[in-house]
Short mmCIF file of C-alpha atoms in Angstrom, two decimals:
data_model
loop_
_atom_site.label_atom_id
_atom_site.label_comp_id
_atom_site.label_asym_id
_atom_site.label_seq_id
_atom_site.Cartn_x
_atom_site.Cartn_y
_atom_site.Cartn_z
CA MET A 142 0.00 0.00 0.00
CA PRO A 143 1.49 3.39 -0.99
CA ALA A 144 1.88 5.95 1.76
CA THR A 145 -1.09 8.24 2.34
CA ALA A 146 1.02 11.27 1.42
CA THR A 147 1.98 9.60 -1.87
CA LEU A 148 -1.67 8.92 -2.69
CA THR A 149 -2.38 12.59 -1.97
CA THR A 150 0.29 14.09 -4.22
CA GLN A 151 1.10 11.41 -6.81
CA GLY A 152 -1.66 8.83 -6.89
CA LEU A 153 -1.10 5.23 -7.95
CA ALA A 154 -0.07 3.88 -11.35
CA PRO A 155 -1.86 0.82 -12.79
CA GLU A 156 0.04 -2.48 -12.75
CA GLY A 157 -0.82 -3.13 -16.38
CA HIS A 158 -2.69 -6.41 -16.05
CA GLY A 159 -6.31 -7.46 -15.77
CA THR A 160 -9.30 -6.86 -17.99
CA ILE A 161 -10.96 -4.00 -16.11
CA LEU A 162 -9.25 -0.74 -15.12
CA LEU A 163 -10.65 1.26 -12.24
CA ILE A 164 -9.75 4.95 -12.50
CA ALA A 165 -10.19 6.28 -8.99
CA CYS A 166 -9.39 9.06 -6.56
CA GLY A 167 -6.31 8.45 -4.44
CA ALA A 168 -8.49 8.95 -1.36
CA LEU A 169 -10.18 5.62 -2.20
CA ALA A 170 -7.06 3.53 -2.81
CA ARG A 171 -7.04 1.75 0.56
CA GLU A 172 -10.69 0.80 0.34
CA ILE A 173 -10.53 -0.40 -3.28
CA LEU A 174 -7.36 -2.43 -2.73
CA ALA A 175 -8.91 -3.99 0.39
CA LEU A 176 -12.03 -4.98 -1.56
CA LYS A 177 -9.93 -6.39 -4.40
CA ARG A 178 -7.97 -8.49 -1.95
CA LEU A 179 -10.97 -9.68 0.06
CA ASN A 180 -12.93 -10.69 -3.04
CA GLY A 181 -10.11 -12.00 -5.21
CA TRP A 182 -10.78 -9.48 -7.95
CA ASP A 183 -7.44 -10.08 -9.66
CA HIS A 184 -8.93 -9.19 -13.04
CA MET A 185 -9.42 -5.59 -11.87
CA ASP A 186 -6.48 -3.20 -12.12
CA LEU A 187 -6.36 0.15 -10.31
CA GLN A 188 -5.10 3.58 -11.23
CA CYS A 189 -5.53 6.40 -8.72
CA LEU A 190 -5.26 10.07 -9.57
CA PRO A 191 -3.76 12.28 -6.85
CA ALA A 192 -6.23 12.86 -4.04
CA LYS A 193 -5.21 16.52 -3.91
CA LEU A 194 -7.34 17.08 -7.03
CA HIS A 195 -10.24 17.45 -4.59
CA LEU A 196 -8.74 20.80 -3.67
CA TYR A 197 -9.08 21.74 -7.36
CA PRO A 198 -12.30 20.03 -8.56
CA ASP A 199 -12.23 21.97 -11.83
CA GLN A 200 -9.23 19.78 -12.81
CA ILE A 201 -10.80 16.38 -12.09
CA THR A 202 -12.70 16.01 -15.36
CA GLU A 203 -9.66 16.79 -17.49
CA GLU A 204 -7.43 14.38 -15.56
CA VAL A 205 -9.98 11.58 -15.76
CA GLU A 206 -10.29 12.13 -19.51
CA LYS A 207 -6.50 11.88 -19.87
CA ALA A 208 -6.45 8.59 -17.95
CA VAL A 209 -9.28 7.12 -20.02
CA THR A 210 -7.62 8.14 -23.28
CA GLU A 211 -4.25 6.76 -22.20
CA HIS A 212 -5.43 3.35 -21.02
CA ARG A 213 -8.65 2.43 -22.79
CA ASP A 214 -6.98 0.31 -25.48
CA ALA A 215 -5.18 -1.82 -22.88
CA TYR A 216 -8.33 -3.07 -21.10
CA ASP A 217 -11.67 -4.57 -22.02
CA ARG A 218 -13.51 -2.08 -19.83
CA LEU A 219 -12.82 1.06 -17.79
CA PHE A 220 -14.82 2.27 -14.79
CA VAL A 221 -14.43 5.67 -13.13
CA VAL A 222 -14.52 5.52 -9.33
CA TYR A 223 -15.39 9.16 -8.75
CA ALA A 224 -18.73 10.64 -7.83
CA ASP A 225 -19.52 14.18 -9.04
CA CYS A 226 -16.98 15.51 -6.52
CA GLY A 227 -17.66 19.18 -7.10
CA THR A 228 -17.44 19.10 -10.90
CA GLY A 229 -20.98 20.43 -11.33
CA GLY A 230 -22.02 17.57 -13.60
CA GLN A 231 -19.05 17.99 -15.93
CA LEU A 232 -17.49 14.64 -15.01
CA GLN A 233 -20.74 12.78 -15.68
CA ALA A 234 -21.09 14.50 -19.05
CA LYS A 235 -17.50 13.71 -20.00
CA CYS A 236 -17.82 10.06 -18.96
CA ALA A 237 -20.98 9.77 -21.07
CA GLU A 238 -19.11 11.32 -24.01
CA LEU A 239 -16.22 8.87 -23.53
CA GLY A 240 -18.56 5.90 -23.15
CA VAL A 241 -17.43 4.91 -19.65
CA GLU A 242 -19.49 4.45 -16.50
CA MET A 243 -18.86 6.11 -13.15
CA VAL A 244 -20.04 5.88 -9.55
CA ALA A 245 -23.40 7.51 -8.86
CA GLY A 246 -23.75 10.17 -6.19
CA PRO A 247 -22.62 13.70 -5.35
CA HIS A 248 -19.46 12.74 -3.40
CA CYS A 249 -17.77 9.93 -1.49
CA TYR A 250 -19.51 10.82 1.79
CA SER A 251 -22.75 9.90 0.08
CA PHE A 252 -21.72 6.59 -1.49
CA PHE A 253 -19.83 5.45 1.61
CA GLU A 254 -22.97 5.80 3.67
CA GLY A 255 -25.19 4.70 0.79
CA ASN A 256 -26.68 7.33 -1.51
CA ASP A 257 -30.26 6.69 -0.40
CA ARG A 258 -29.41 6.82 3.30
CA PHE A 259 -27.27 9.90 2.90
CA ALA A 260 -30.01 11.72 0.98
CA ALA A 261 -32.36 11.08 3.89
CA HIS A 262 -30.19 13.26 6.18
CA ASP A 263 -31.98 16.45 5.23
CA ASP A 264 -31.27 17.80 8.72
CA GLU A 265 -27.48 17.63 8.33
CA ILE A 266 -26.83 20.78 6.36
CA THR A 267 -24.60 21.92 9.23
CA ALA A 268 -22.53 18.71 9.39
CA PHE A 269 -18.89 18.50 8.31
CA TYR A 270 -17.78 15.03 7.15
CA LEU A 271 -14.53 13.13 7.32
CA THR A 272 -13.66 9.67 5.99
CA ASP A 273 -10.74 7.47 7.09
CA PHE A 274 -8.54 9.08 4.45
CA LEU A 275 -9.46 12.62 5.43
CA VAL A 276 -8.84 11.93 9.10
CA ARG A 277 -5.33 10.79 8.17
CA GLN A 278 -4.87 13.82 5.92
CA PHE A 279 -6.78 16.40 7.96
CA ASP A 280 -3.95 18.91 8.02
CA ALA A 281 -3.25 18.56 4.28
CA PHE A 282 -6.90 18.82 3.17
CA VAL A 283 -8.52 21.02 5.81
CA TRP A 284 -6.26 22.76 8.29
CA LYS A 285 -3.55 24.09 5.97
CA PRO A 286 -5.58 24.83 2.79
CA MET A 287 -7.96 26.93 4.86
CA GLY A 288 -5.08 28.83 6.41
CA LEU A 289 -5.83 27.68 9.94
CA ASP A 290 -2.21 26.66 10.54
CA LYS A 291 -1.19 30.31 10.24
CA HIS A 292 -4.43 32.04 11.24
CA PRO A 293 -6.33 29.85 13.75
CA GLU A 294 -8.54 32.83 14.51
CA LEU A 295 -10.29 32.16 11.19
CA ARG A 296 -11.77 28.93 12.55
CA ASP A 297 -14.99 30.41 13.88
CA MET A 298 -15.54 32.44 10.74
CA ILE A 299 -15.07 29.40 8.46
CA PHE A 300 -16.80 26.79 10.61
CA GLY A 301 -19.18 28.95 12.59
CA HIS A 302 -22.22 27.67 10.67
CA TYR A 303 -21.32 24.01 11.29
CA THR A 304 -22.57 22.22 14.38
CA LYS A 305 -20.92 18.80 14.25
CA LEU A 306 -18.22 16.73 12.64
CA VAL A 307 -19.39 13.34 11.39
CA TYR A 308 -16.66 10.73 11.10
CA GLN A 309 -17.72 8.14 8.53
CA ALA A 310 -15.57 5.16 9.49
CA GLN A 311 -14.63 2.65 6.82
CA THR A 312 -12.57 0.61 9.29
CA ASP A 313 -12.84 -0.17 13.00
CA ASP A 314 -9.71 1.65 14.14
CA GLN A 315 -9.63 3.18 17.61
CA ALA A 316 -6.59 5.29 16.80
CA LEU A 317 -8.33 6.82 13.78
CA THR A 318 -11.44 7.45 15.83
CA ALA A 319 -9.36 9.27 18.42
CA ARG A 320 -7.78 11.38 15.68
CA ALA A 321 -11.22 12.18 14.24
CA ARG A 322 -12.41 13.27 17.69
CA ASP A 323 -9.36 15.51 17.94
CA CYS A 324 -10.22 17.03 14.54
CA ALA A 325 -13.68 17.88 15.85
CA GLU A 326 -12.19 19.54 18.93
CA ARG A 327 -9.78 21.55 16.80
CA LEU A 328 -12.72 22.82 14.74
CA GLY A 329 -14.87 23.49 17.80
CA LEU A 330 -17.57 21.04 16.65
CA ASP A 331 -19.53 18.25 18.29
CA PHE A 332 -18.34 14.79 17.33
CA GLU A 333 -20.39 11.94 15.85
CA TYR A 334 -19.00 8.52 14.96
CA ARG A 335 -20.85 6.80 12.12
CA TRP A 336 -19.82 3.36 10.90
CA THR A 337 -20.31 3.06 7.14
CA GLY A 338 -17.87 0.37 6.04
CA TYR A 339 -17.51 0.50 2.26
CA GLY A 340 -21.18 1.33 1.57
CA ASP A 341 -22.23 1.63 -2.08
CA LEU A 342 -18.57 1.48 -3.14
CA GLU A 343 -18.53 -2.26 -2.44
CA THR A 344 -21.86 -2.82 -4.19
CA VAL A 345 -20.81 -0.91 -7.31
CA LEU A 346 -17.41 -2.59 -7.58
CA LYS A 347 -18.93 -6.01 -7.09
CA ALA A 348 -21.28 -5.33 -10.00
CA GLN A 349 -18.35 -4.22 -12.15
CA ALA A 350 -16.31 -7.26 -11.16
CA ASN A 351 -19.17 -9.53 -12.19
CA GLY A 352 -19.58 -7.80 -15.53
CA ALA A 353 -22.78 -5.89 -14.76
#
């Protein structure tokens, strides 16, 4: 497993074997590789784009298109393991143009919990979400990009309209849970632990693995 920092800045290159290529966000590498291992999906290869693209969602569509164009002739099928992820529908439109499928949903918080269940949380407009990956990379994706490392006084202005931090746990890891609780304290938010496991990600990849 590549280091979390590597997945953030560089991503993961495909191994070049298998019949199906998954083009995914680096933030999902651990979960996808775990599912591949648990289910014996050796016919599925994985390429991850740098997770830091989530800081620049306007670049995601272009980078996914590059990956599809580069690798489509080497595999029987490609599948894009991104949700909309802040692209405003552009990624879905580009995938349709390229003739490749992608994960349904607005973002990974939704498909980890299950898109239907997440949509039912109409009372959580003031919730801030973290996954396992984002707990590990909290400083790189939240604290530093928002300038809180240099100007902690901005915290209440940025997060003043939030009421709680929801940690969507993909794994049962007490150390990660403790780190997530610390993230909530640093942001001045209530803490809620919510076990999701792999959610719709597992369901969608299983369908792809079985040729659906």
